[in-house]
JSON list of C-alpha atoms in Angstrom, two decimals:
[
{"chain": "A", "resi": 1, "resn": "UNK", "atom": "CA", "xyz": [3.19, 19.71, -1.29]},
{"chain": "A", "resi": 2, "resn": "UNK", "atom": "CA", "xyz": [0.05, 18.16, 0.12]},
{"chain": "A", "resi": 3, "resn": "UNK", "atom": "CA", "xyz": [-0.61, 18.59, 3.81]},
{"chain": "A", "resi": 4, "resn": "UNK", "atom": "CA", "xyz": [-1.60, 15.46, 5.68]},
{"chain": "A", "resi": 5, "resn": "UNK", "atom": "CA", "xyz": [-5.10, 16.41, 6.73]},
{"chain": "A", "resi": 6, "resn": "UNK", "atom": "CA", "xyz": [-5.81, 17.78, 3.27]},
{"chain": "A", "resi": 7, "resn": "UNK", "atom": "CA", "xyz": [-4.79, 14.52, 1.63]},
{"chain": "A", "resi": 8, "resn": "UNK", "atom": "CA", "xyz": [-6.95, 12.47, 4.00]},
{"chain": "A", "resi": 9, "resn": "UNK", "atom": "CA", "xyz": [-10.01, 14.49, 3.01]},
{"chain": "A", "resi": 10, "resn": "UNK", "atom": "CA", "xyz": [-9.30, 14.28, -0.73]},
{"chain": "A", "resi": 11, "resn": "UNK", "atom": "CA", "xyz": [-8.54, 10.59, -1.30]},
{"chain": "A", "resi": 12, "resn": "UNK", "atom": "CA", "xyz": [-11.11, 9.22, -3.75]},
{"chain": "A", "resi": 13, "resn": "UNK", "atom": "CA", "xyz": [-12.20, 5.72, -4.77]},
{"chain": "A", "resi": 14, "resn": "UNK", "atom": "CA", "xyz": [-13.76, 6.07, -8.23]},
{"chain": "A", "resi": 15, "resn": "UNK", "atom": "CA", "xyz": [-17.26, 4.73, -8.86]},
{"chain": "A", "resi": 16, "resn": "UNK", "atom": "CA", "xyz": [-15.97, 2.38, -11.57]},
{"chain": "A", "resi": 17, "resn": "UNK", "atom": "CA", "xyz": [-13.84, 0.62, -8.96]},
{"chain": "A", "resi": 18, "resn": "UNK", "atom": "CA", "xyz": [-16.68, 0.53, -6.45]},
{"chain": "A", "resi": 19, "resn": "UNK", "atom": "CA", "xyz": [-18.93, -1.10, -9.05]},
{"chain": "A", "resi": 20, "resn": "UNK", "atom": "CA", "xyz": [-16.36, -3.82, -9.65]},
{"chain": "A", "resi": 21, "resn": "UNK", "atom": "CA", "xyz": [-15.67, -4.49, -5.95]},
{"chain": "A", "resi": 22, "resn": "UNK", "atom": "CA", "xyz": [-18.30, -2.85, -3.71]},
{"chain": "A", "resi": 23, "resn": "UNK", "atom": "CA", "xyz": [-16.72, -4.66, -0.74]},
{"chain": "A", "resi": 24, "resn": "UNK", "atom": "CA", "xyz": [-13.45, -2.73, -1.08]},
{"chain": "A", "resi": 25, "resn": "UNK", "atom": "CA", "xyz": [-12.33, -0.58, 1.85]},
{"chain": "A", "resi": 26, "resn": "UNK", "atom": "CA", "xyz": [-9.12, 1.33, 2.42]},
{"chain": "A", "resi": 27, "resn": "UNK", "atom": "CA", "xyz": [-7.72, 2.75, 5.62]},
{"chain": "A", "resi": 28, "resn": "UNK", "atom": "CA", "xyz": [-5.72, 5.84, 4.69]},
{"chain": "A", "resi": 29, "resn": "UNK", "atom": "CA", "xyz": [-2.98, 6.75, 7.18]},
{"chain": "A", "resi": 30, "resn": "UNK", "atom": "CA", "xyz": [-0.91, 9.93, 7.09]},
{"chain": "A", "resi": 31, "resn": "UNK", "atom": "CA", "xyz": [2.19, 10.20, 9.30]},
{"chain": "A", "resi": 32, "resn": "UNK", "atom": "CA", "xyz": [3.83, 13.63, 9.51]},
{"chain": "A", "resi": 33, "resn": "UNK", "atom": "CA", "xyz": [7.19, 14.23, 11.15]},
{"chain": "A", "resi": 34, "resn": "UNK", "atom": "CA", "xyz": [8.85, 10.89, 10.46]},
{"chain": "A", "resi": 35, "resn": "UNK", "atom": "CA", "xyz": [12.53, 10.40, 11.21]},
{"chain": "A", "resi": 36, "resn": "UNK", "atom": "CA", "xyz": [13.44, 7.42, 9.07]},
{"chain": "A", "resi": 37, "resn": "UNK", "atom": "CA", "xyz": [16.74, 5.60, 8.79]},
{"chain": "A", "resi": 38, "resn": "UNK", "atom": "CA", "xyz": [18.37, 2.32, 7.76]},
{"chain": "A", "resi": 39, "resn": "UNK", "atom": "CA", "xyz": [16.89, -0.92, 9.01]},
{"chain": "A", "resi": 40, "resn": "UNK", "atom": "CA", "xyz": [18.16, -1.91, 12.44]},
{"chain": "A", "resi": 41, "resn": "UNK", "atom": "CA", "xyz": [17.82, -4.72, 14.96]},
{"chain": "A", "resi": 42, "resn": "UNK", "atom": "CA", "xyz": [14.37, -3.55, 16.04]},
{"chain": "A", "resi": 43, "resn": "UNK", "atom": "CA", "xyz": [12.93, -3.33, 12.52]},
{"chain": "A", "resi": 44, "resn": "UNK", "atom": "CA", "xyz": [14.50, -6.66, 11.58]},
{"chain": "A", "resi": 45, "resn": "UNK", "atom": "CA", "xyz": [12.88, -8.18, 14.67]},
{"chain": "A", "resi": 46, "resn": "UNK", "atom": "CA", "xyz": [9.50, -6.83, 13.50]},
{"chain": "A", "resi": 47, "resn": "UNK", "atom": "CA", "xyz": [9.97, -8.65, 10.20]},
{"chain": "A", "resi": 48, "resn": "UNK", "atom": "CA", "xyz": [11.05, -11.88, 11.90]},
{"chain": "A", "resi": 49, "resn": "UNK", "atom": "CA", "xyz": [8.14, -11.79, 14.36]},
{"chain": "A", "resi": 50, "resn": "UNK", "atom": "CA", "xyz": [5.69, -11.18, 11.51]},
{"chain": "A", "resi": 51, "resn": "UNK", "atom": "CA", "xyz": [7.11, -14.12, 9.57]},
{"chain": "A", "resi": 52, "resn": "UNK", "atom": "CA", "xyz": [6.34, -16.33, 12.55]},
{"chain": "A", "resi": 53, "resn": "UNK", "atom": "CA", "xyz": [2.68, -15.26, 12.41]},
{"chain": "A", "resi": 54, "resn": "UNK", "atom": "CA", "xyz": [2.29, -15.40, 8.62]},
{"chain": "A", "resi": 55, "resn": "UNK", "atom": "CA", "xyz": [-0.60, -17.42, 7.18]},
{"chain": "A", "resi": 56, "resn": "UNK", "atom": "CA", "xyz": [0.17, -17.86, 3.46]},
{"chain": "A", "resi": 57, "resn": "UNK", "atom": "CA", "xyz": [-3.26, -19.32, 2.65]},
{"chain": "A", "resi": 58, "resn": "UNK", "atom": "CA", "xyz": [-5.25, -16.58, 4.40]},
{"chain": "A", "resi": 59, "resn": "UNK", "atom": "CA", "xyz": [-8.60, -16.17, 2.56]},
{"chain": "A", "resi": 60, "resn": "UNK", "atom": "CA", "xyz": [-7.70, -12.55, 1.89]},
{"chain": "A", "resi": 61, "resn": "UNK", "atom": "CA", "xyz": [-5.08, -13.67, -0.62]},
{"chain": "A", "resi": 62, "resn": "UNK", "atom": "CA", "xyz": [-7.67, -15.43, -2.78]},
{"chain": "A", "resi": 63, "resn": "UNK", "atom": "CA", "xyz": [-9.96, -12.39, -2.56]},
{"chain": "A", "resi": 64, "resn": "UNK", "atom": "CA", "xyz": [-7.20, -10.28, -4.07]},
{"chain": "A", "resi": 65, "resn": "UNK", "atom": "CA", "xyz": [-6.48, -12.85, -6.78]},
{"chain": "A", "resi": 66, "resn": "UNK", "atom": "CA", "xyz": [-10.14, -12.65, -7.79]},
{"chain": "A", "resi": 67, "resn": "UNK", "atom": "CA", "xyz": [-9.99, -8.85, -7.84]},
{"chain": "A", "resi": 68, "resn": "UNK", "atom": "CA", "xyz": [-6.96, -8.95, -10.12]},
{"chain": "A", "resi": 69, "resn": "UNK", "atom": "CA", "xyz": [-8.67, -11.35, -12.51]},
{"chain": "A", "resi": 70, "resn": "UNK", "atom": "CA", "xyz": [-11.71, -9.04, -12.63]},
{"chain": "A", "resi": 71, "resn": "UNK", "atom": "CA", "xyz": [-9.73, -6.30, -14.38]},
{"chain": "A", "resi": 72, "resn": "UNK", "atom": "CA", "xyz": [-7.73, -8.64, -16.61]},
{"chain": "A", "resi": 73, "resn": "UNK", "atom": "CA", "xyz": [-4.52, -9.14, -14.61]},
{"chain": "A", "resi": 74, "resn": "UNK", "atom": "CA", "xyz": [-3.00, -12.59, -14.19]},
{"chain": "A", "resi": 75, "resn": "UNK", "atom": "CA", "xyz": [-2.33, -13.01, -10.45]},
{"chain": "A", "resi": 76, "resn": "UNK", "atom": "CA", "xyz": [0.15, -15.84, -10.99]},
{"chain": "A", "resi": 77, "resn": "UNK", "atom": "CA", "xyz": [2.30, -13.54, -13.11]},
{"chain": "A", "resi": 78, "resn": "UNK", "atom": "CA", "xyz": [1.78, -10.26, -11.24]},
{"chain": "A", "resi": 79, "resn": "UNK", "atom": "CA", "xyz": [0.92, -11.25, -7.70]},
{"chain": "A", "resi": 80, "resn": "UNK", "atom": "CA", "xyz": [-1.03, -9.04, -5.29]},
{"chain": "A", "resi": 81, "resn": "UNK", "atom": "CA", "xyz": [1.45, -7.38, -2.93]},
{"chain": "A", "resi": 82, "resn": "UNK", "atom": "CA", "xyz": [0.26, -9.27, 0.13]},
{"chain": "A", "resi": 83, "resn": "UNK", "atom": "CA", "xyz": [0.71, -12.64, -1.60]},
{"chain": "A", "resi": 84, "resn": "UNK", "atom": "CA", "xyz": [4.19, -11.67, -2.80]},
{"chain": "A", "resi": 85, "resn": "UNK", "atom": "CA", "xyz": [5.21, -10.73, 0.76]},
{"chain": "A", "resi": 86, "resn": "UNK", "atom": "CA", "xyz": [3.68, -13.82, 2.36]},
{"chain": "A", "resi": 87, "resn": "UNK", "atom": "CA", "xyz": [5.43, -16.13, -0.10]},
{"chain": "A", "resi": 88, "resn": "UNK", "atom": "CA", "xyz": [8.82, -14.83, 1.04]},
{"chain": "A", "resi": 89, "resn": "UNK", "atom": "CA", "xyz": [7.97, -13.87, 4.61]},
{"chain": "A", "resi": 90, "resn": "UNK", "atom": "CA", "xyz": [10.89, -15.90, 6.00]},
{"chain": "A", "resi": 91, "resn": "UNK", "atom": "CA", "xyz": [13.41, -14.02, 3.86]},
{"chain": "A", "resi": 92, "resn": "UNK", "atom": "CA", "xyz": [12.15, -10.45, 3.64]},
{"chain": "A", "resi": 93, "resn": "UNK", "atom": "CA", "xyz": [15.09, -8.04, 3.37]},
{"chain": "A", "resi": 94, "resn": "UNK", "atom": "CA", "xyz": [15.32, -4.99, 5.57]},
{"chain": "A", "resi": 95, "resn": "UNK", "atom": "CA", "xyz": [14.83, -1.85, 3.44]},
{"chain": "A", "resi": 96, "resn": "UNK", "atom": "CA", "xyz": [14.59, 0.99, 5.95]},
{"chain": "A", "resi": 97, "resn": "UNK", "atom": "CA", "xyz": [12.85, 1.38, 9.29]},
{"chain": "A", "resi": 98, "resn": "UNK", "atom": "CA", "xyz": [9.53, 2.70, 7.98]},
{"chain": "A", "resi": 99, "resn": "UNK", "atom": "CA", "xyz": [9.30, 0.24, 5.08]},
{"chain": "A", "resi": 100, "resn": "UNK", "atom": "CA", "xyz": [10.20, -2.60, 7.46]},
{"chain": "A", "resi": 101, "resn": "UNK", "atom": "CA", "xyz": [7.43, -1.41, 9.80]},
{"chain": "A", "resi": 102, "resn": "UNK", "atom": "CA", "xyz": [4.67, -1.53, 7.23]},
{"chain": "A", "resi": 103, "resn": "UNK", "atom": "CA", "xyz": [5.95, -4.70, 5.56]},
{"chain": "A", "resi": 104, "resn": "UNK", "atom": "CA", "xyz": [5.86, -6.43, 8.94]},
{"chain": "A", "resi": 105, "resn": "UNK", "atom": "CA", "xyz": [2.28, -5.31, 9.55]},
{"chain": "A", "resi": 106, "resn": "UNK", "atom": "CA", "xyz": [1.34, -6.42, 6.03]},
{"chain": "A", "resi": 107, "resn": "UNK", "atom": "CA", "xyz": [2.72, -9.91, 6.63]},
{"chain": "A", "resi": 108, "resn": "UNK", "atom": "CA", "xyz": [1.27, -10.29, 10.12]},
{"chain": "A", "resi": 109, "resn": "UNK", "atom": "CA", "xyz": [-2.21, -9.13, 9.09]},
{"chain": "A", "resi": 110, "resn": "UNK", "atom": "CA", "xyz": [-2.29, -10.59, 5.54]},
{"chain": "A", "resi": 111, "resn": "UNK", "atom": "CA", "xyz": [-3.11, -7.12, 4.29]},
{"chain": "A", "resi": 112, "resn": "UNK", "atom": "CA", "xyz": [-1.87, -5.16, 1.26]},
{"chain": "A", "resi": 113, "resn": "UNK", "atom": "CA", "xyz": [-0.18, -1.97, 2.48]},
{"chain": "A", "resi": 114, "resn": "UNK", "atom": "CA", "xyz": [1.40, 0.71, 0.34]},
{"chain": "A", "resi": 115, "resn": "UNK", "atom": "CA", "xyz": [3.77, 3.24, 1.90]},
{"chain": "A", "resi": 116, "resn": "UNK", "atom": "CA", "xyz": [4.78, 6.37, 0.01]},
{"chain": "A", "resi": 117, "resn": "UNK", "atom": "CA", "xyz": [6.29, 9.82, 0.40]},
{"chain": "A", "resi": 118, "resn": "UNK", "atom": "CA", "xyz": [3.44, 12.27, 0.88]},
{"chain": "A", "resi": 119, "resn": "UNK", "atom": "CA", "xyz": [5.55, 15.23, -0.23]},
{"chain": "A", "resi": 120, "resn": "UNK", "atom": "CA", "xyz": [6.11, 13.64, -3.66]},
{"chain": "A", "resi": 121, "resn": "UNK", "atom": "CA", "xyz": [2.38, 13.63, -4.42]},
{"chain": "A", "resi": 122, "resn": "UNK", "atom": "CA", "xyz": [0.86, 16.08, -6.86]},
{"chain": "A", "resi": 123, "resn": "UNK", "atom": "CA", "xyz": [-2.76, 16.57, -5.96]},
{"chain": "A", "resi": 124, "resn": "UNK", "atom": "CA", "xyz": [-5.00, 13.97, -4.37]},
{"chain": "A", "resi": 125, "resn": "UNK", "atom": "CA", "xyz": [-4.65, 10.19, -4.48]},
{"chain": "A", "resi": 126, "resn": "UNK", "atom": "CA", "xyz": [-7.36, 8.50, -6.54]},
{"chain": "A", "resi": 127, "resn": "UNK", "atom": "CA", "xyz": [-8.12, 4.84, -7.16]},
{"chain": "A", "resi": 128, "resn": "UNK", "atom": "CA", "xyz": [-9.38, 4.59, -10.75]},
{"chain": "A", "resi": 129, "resn": "UNK", "atom": "CA", "xyz": [-9.57, 2.38, -13.80]},
{"chain": "A", "resi": 130, "resn": "UNK", "atom": "CA", "xyz": [-6.80, 3.51, -16.14]},
{"chain": "A", "resi": 131, "resn": "UNK", "atom": "CA", "xyz": [-7.19, 4.81, -19.67]},
{"chain": "A", "resi": 132, "resn": "UNK", "atom": "CA", "xyz": [-3.79, 3.32, -20.56]},
{"chain": "A", "resi": 133, "resn": "UNK", "atom": "CA", "xyz": [-2.23, 6.71, -21.29]},
{"chain": "A", "resi": 134, "resn": "UNK", "atom": "CA", "xyz": [-1.13, 7.58, -17.76]},
{"chain": "A", "resi": 135, "resn": "UNK", "atom": "CA", "xyz": [2.65, 7.66, -17.10]},
{"chain": "A", "resi": 136, "resn": "UNK", "atom": "CA", "xyz": [4.19, 5.28, -14.59]},
{"chain": "A", "resi": 137, "resn": "UNK", "atom": "CA", "xyz": [7.78, 6.03, -13.54]},
{"chain": "A", "resi": 138, "resn": "UNK", "atom": "CA", "xyz": [10.12, 3.04, -13.20]},
{"chain": "A", "resi": 139, "resn": "UNK", "atom": "CA", "xyz": [13.79, 2.14, -13.30]},
{"chain": "A", "resi": 140, "resn": "UNK", "atom": "CA", "xyz": [14.64, -0.12, -16.25]},
{"chain": "A", "resi": 141, "resn": "UNK", "atom": "CA", "xyz": [18.17, -1.30, -16.86]},
{"chain": "A", "resi": 142, "resn": "UNK", "atom": "CA", "xyz": [19.38, 1.10, -14.20]},
{"chain": "A", "resi": 143, "resn": "UNK", "atom": "CA", "xyz": [17.87, 4.12, -15.96]},
{"chain": "A", "resi": 144, "resn": "UNK", "atom": "CA", "xyz": [14.66, 6.10, -15.41]},
{"chain": "A", "resi": 145, "resn": "UNK", "atom": "CA", "xyz": [11.88, 5.02, -17.77]},
{"chain": "A", "resi": 146, "resn": "UNK", "atom": "CA", "xyz": [8.17, 5.48, -18.27]},
{"chain": "A", "resi": 147, "resn": "UNK", "atom": "CA", "xyz": [5.62, 2.68, -18.66]},
{"chain": "A", "resi": 148, "resn": "UNK", "atom": "CA", "xyz": [1.85, 2.80, -19.01]},
{"chain": "A", "resi": 149, "resn": "UNK", "atom": "CA", "xyz": [-0.90, 0.72, -17.41]},
{"chain": "A", "resi": 150, "resn": "UNK", "atom": "CA", "xyz": [-3.28, -1.43, -19.42]},
{"chain": "A", "resi": 151, "resn": "UNK", "atom": "CA", "xyz": [-6.64, 0.14, -20.29]},
{"chain": "A", "resi": 152, "resn": "UNK", "atom": "CA", "xyz": [-9.12, -0.73, -17.55]},
{"chain": "A", "resi": 153, "resn": "UNK", "atom": "CA", "xyz": [-6.41, -1.64, -15.06]},
{"chain": "A", "resi": 154, "resn": "UNK", "atom": "CA", "xyz": [-7.11, -0.54, -11.48]},
{"chain": "A", "resi": 155, "resn": "UNK", "atom": "CA", "xyz": [-4.45, 1.96, -10.42]},
{"chain": "A", "resi": 156, "resn": "UNK", "atom": "CA", "xyz": [-3.72, 4.51, -7.75]},
{"chain": "A", "resi": 157, "resn": "UNK", "atom": "CA", "xyz": [-2.78, 7.84, -9.30]},
{"chain": "A", "resi": 158, "resn": "UNK", "atom": "CA", "xyz": [-2.32, 11.55, -8.63]},
{"chain": "A", "resi": 159, "resn": "UNK", "atom": "CA", "xyz": [-2.18, 14.56, -10.97]},
{"chain": "A", "resi": 160, "resn": "UNK", "atom": "CA", "xyz": [1.26, 13.56, -12.29]},
{"chain": "A", "resi": 161, "resn": "UNK", "atom": "CA", "xyz": [0.52, 9.93, -13.14]},
{"chain": "A", "resi": 162, "resn": "UNK", "atom": "CA", "xyz": [0.17, 6.43, -11.75]},
{"chain": "A", "resi": 163, "resn": "UNK", "atom": "CA", "xyz": [1.60, 5.89, -8.27]},
{"chain": "A", "resi": 164, "resn": "UNK", "atom": "CA", "xyz": [0.78, 2.17, -8.03]},
{"chain": "A", "resi": 165, "resn": "UNK", "atom": "CA", "xyz": [-0.12, -0.27, -10.81]},
{"chain": "A", "resi": 166, "resn": "UNK", "atom": "CA", "xyz": [-2.56, -3.18, -10.67]},
{"chain": "A", "resi": 167, "resn": "UNK", "atom": "CA", "xyz": [-4.19, -1.90, -7.49]},
{"chain": "A", "resi": 168, "resn": "UNK", "atom": "CA", "xyz": [-1.28, -2.78, -5.16]},
{"chain": "A", "resi": 169, "resn": "UNK", "atom": "CA", "xyz": [1.20, -4.69, -7.31]},
{"chain": "A", "resi": 170, "resn": "UNK", "atom": "CA", "xyz": [4.02, -2.19, -7.92]},
{"chain": "A", "resi": 171, "resn": "UNK", "atom": "CA", "xyz": [4.66, 1.36, -6.72]},
{"chain": "A", "resi": 172, "resn": "UNK", "atom": "CA", "xyz": [6.29, 4.02, -8.87]},
{"chain": "A", "resi": 173, "resn": "UNK", "atom": "CA", "xyz": [9.76, 5.43, -8.30]},
{"chain": "A", "resi": 174, "resn": "UNK", "atom": "CA", "xyz": [8.59, 9.03, -7.88]},
{"chain": "A", "resi": 175, "resn": "UNK", "atom": "CA", "xyz": [6.63, 8.54, -4.65]},
{"chain": "A", "resi": 176, "resn": "UNK", "atom": "CA", "xyz": [8.59, 5.73, -3.04]},
{"chain": "A", "resi": 177, "resn": "UNK", "atom": "CA", "xyz": [9.35, 6.00, 0.65]},
{"chain": "A", "resi": 178, "resn": "UNK", "atom": "CA", "xyz": [13.07, 6.55, 1.37]},
{"chain": "A", "resi": 179, "resn": "UNK", "atom": "CA", "xyz": [15.33, 7.18, 4.35]},
{"chain": "A", "resi": 180, "resn": "UNK", "atom": "CA", "xyz": [14.85, 10.93, 3.85]},
{"chain": "A", "resi": 181, "resn": "UNK", "atom": "CA", "xyz": [11.04, 10.80, 3.85]},
{"chain": "A", "resi": 182, "resn": "UNK", "atom": "CA", "xyz": [9.57, 13.16, 6.46]},
{"chain": "A", "resi": 183, "resn": "UNK", "atom": "CA", "xyz": [5.86, 12.67, 5.77]},
{"chain": "A", "resi": 184, "resn": "UNK", "atom": "CA", "xyz": [4.44, 9.27, 4.92]},
{"chain": "A", "resi": 185, "resn": "UNK", "atom": "CA", "xyz": [1.22, 8.19, 3.23]},
{"chain": "A", "resi": 186, "resn": "UNK", "atom": "CA", "xyz": [-0.06, 4.63, 3.74]},
{"chain": "A", "resi": 187, "resn": "UNK", "atom": "CA", "xyz": [-2.91, 2.70, 2.13]},
{"chain": "A", "resi": 188, "resn": "UNK", "atom": "CA", "xyz": [-4.19, -0.41, 3.94]},
{"chain": "A", "resi": 189, "resn": "UNK", "atom": "CA", "xyz": [-6.56, -2.23, 1.58]},
{"chain": "A", "resi": 190, "resn": "UNK", "atom": "CA", "xyz": [-9.25, -4.77, 2.35]},
{"chain": "A", "resi": 191, "resn": "UNK", "atom": "CA", "xyz": [-11.75, -6.99, 0.53]},
{"chain": "A", "resi": 192, "resn": "UNK", "atom": "CA", "xyz": [-14.36, -9.32, 1.99]},
{"chain": "A", "resi": 193, "resn": "UNK", "atom": "CA", "xyz": [-14.24, -11.61, 3.91]},
{"chain": "A", "resi": 194, "resn": "UNK", "atom": "CA", "xyz": [-11.52, -9.62, 5.72]},
{"chain": "A", "resi": 195, "resn": "UNK", "atom": "CA", "xyz": [-13.02, -8.07, 8.90]},
{"chain": "A", "resi": 196, "resn": "UNK", "atom": "CA", "xyz": [-13.03, -4.29, 9.06]},
{"chain": "A", "resi": 197, "resn": "UNK", "atom": "CA", "xyz": [-12.12, -4.50, 12.76]},
{"chain": "A", "resi": 198, "resn": "UNK", "atom": "CA", "xyz": [-8.94, -6.36, 11.80]},
{"chain": "A", "resi": 199, "resn": "UNK", "atom": "CA", "xyz": [-8.16, -3.66, 9.23]},
{"chain": "A", "resi": 200, "resn": "UNK", "atom": "CA", "xyz": [-8.45, -1.00, 11.93]},
{"chain": "A", "resi": 201, "resn": "UNK", "atom": "CA", "xyz": [-6.31, -3.09, 14.28]},
{"chain": "A", "resi": 202, "resn": "UNK", "atom": "CA", "xyz": [-3.61, -3.27, 11.62]},
{"chain": "A", "resi": 203, "resn": "UNK", "atom": "CA", "xyz": [-3.76, 0.52, 11.32]},
{"chain": "A", "resi": 204, "resn": "UNK", "atom": "CA", "xyz": [-3.25, 0.85, 15.05]},
{"chain": "A", "resi": 205, "resn": "UNK", "atom": "CA", "xyz": [-0.26, -1.52, 14.88]},
{"chain": "A", "resi": 206, "resn": "UNK", "atom": "CA", "xyz": [1.26, 0.53, 12.06]},
{"chain": "A", "resi": 207, "resn": "UNK", "atom": "CA", "xyz": [0.80, 3.76, 14.05]},
{"chain": "A", "resi": 208, "resn": "UNK", "atom": "CA", "xyz": [2.43, 2.10, 17.07]},
{"chain": "A", "resi": 209, "resn": "UNK", "atom": "CA", "xyz": [5.46, 1.09, 14.97]},
{"chain": "A", "resi": 210, "resn": "UNK", "atom": "CA", "xyz": [5.77, 4.55, 13.42]},
{"chain": "A", "resi": 211, "resn": "UNK", "atom": "CA", "xyz": [5.74, 6.11, 16.89]},
{"chain": "A", "resi": 212, "resn": "UNK", "atom": "CA", "xyz": [8.47, 3.69, 17.95]},
{"chain": "A", "resi": 213, "resn": "UNK", "atom": "CA", "xyz": [10.56, 5.04, 15.08]},
{"chain": "A", "resi": 214, "resn": "UNK", "atom": "CA", "xyz": [9.66, 8.72, 15.57]},
{"chain": "A", "resi": 215, "resn": "UNK", "atom": "CA", "xyz": [7.99, 9.44, 18.94]},
{"chain": "A", "resi": 216, "resn": "UNK", "atom": "CA", "xyz": [6.81, 12.89, 17.83]},
{"chain": "A", "resi": 217, "resn": "UNK", "atom": "CA", "xyz": [5.17, 11.72, 14.60]},
{"chain": "A", "resi": 218, "resn": "UNK", "atom": "CA", "xyz": [1.61, 12.90, 14.03]},
{"chain": "A", "resi": 219, "resn": "UNK", "atom": "CA", "xyz": [-0.62, 10.09, 12.76]},
{"chain": "A", "resi": 220, "resn": "UNK", "atom": "CA", "xyz": [-4.12, 10.54, 11.34]},
{"chain": "A", "resi": 221, "resn": "UNK", "atom": "CA", "xyz": [-6.34, 8.08, 9.52]},
{"chain": "A", "resi": 222, "resn": "UNK", "atom": "CA", "xyz": [-9.57, 7.81, 7.54]},
{"chain": "A", "resi": 223, "resn": "UNK", "atom": "CA", "xyz": [-11.59, 4.73, 6.61]},
{"chain": "A", "resi": 224, "resn": "UNK", "atom": "CA", "xyz": [-13.17, 4.76, 3.16]},
{"chain": "A", "resi": 225, "resn": "UNK", "atom": "CA", "xyz": [-15.81, 2.07, 2.61]},
{"chain": "A", "resi": 226, "resn": "UNK", "atom": "CA", "xyz": [-16.39, -1.00, 4.73]},
{"chain": "A", "resi": 227, "resn": "UNK", "atom": "CA", "xyz": [-19.21, 0.32, 6.88]}
]
């Protein structure tokens, strides 16, 4: 099991990704001591409020489309996570309190956010260009299955395999955040022209929501890039 502070220090953005998008920055947030649970009136209100502030044509969406095209993905077929959320902001389902919290922040701030179970990680999180051989755990036809990314695809991974394909398109089953998650790991991702100050503000809003869910949660963060 990775400890929160240790993970913060070990997250790596590979040079091959930096060369492709030198403007990329990620705010890494670790939240230890979560007490999650089913979605409730408060978390549903967060989603509804965010929908009222959503800007579907935010310039950040086009920046992510361009990033996807740069490594060979087709953004109309596999949409960046922030675009997928914004397109259905008025009808986002409640998943659980923590997922609702970060989805609401993602919609309000037009920002891709991944939320995962820190204790499911094996080694450090790394953003790399895939070889195509890495395993990616999914559910297919109701059964566990393994897929593989395309060679050159930008992926988040740990020692056990890919944790998120196509930068922020789809998370794996192994590290998904559930109602029993005690320690969360969040990645808030930004490309120009998105202001770094707005990225940090979104991180503060996420921390505020997590503390509303679990007042004793310990939240730490680290900005990689963007300065």
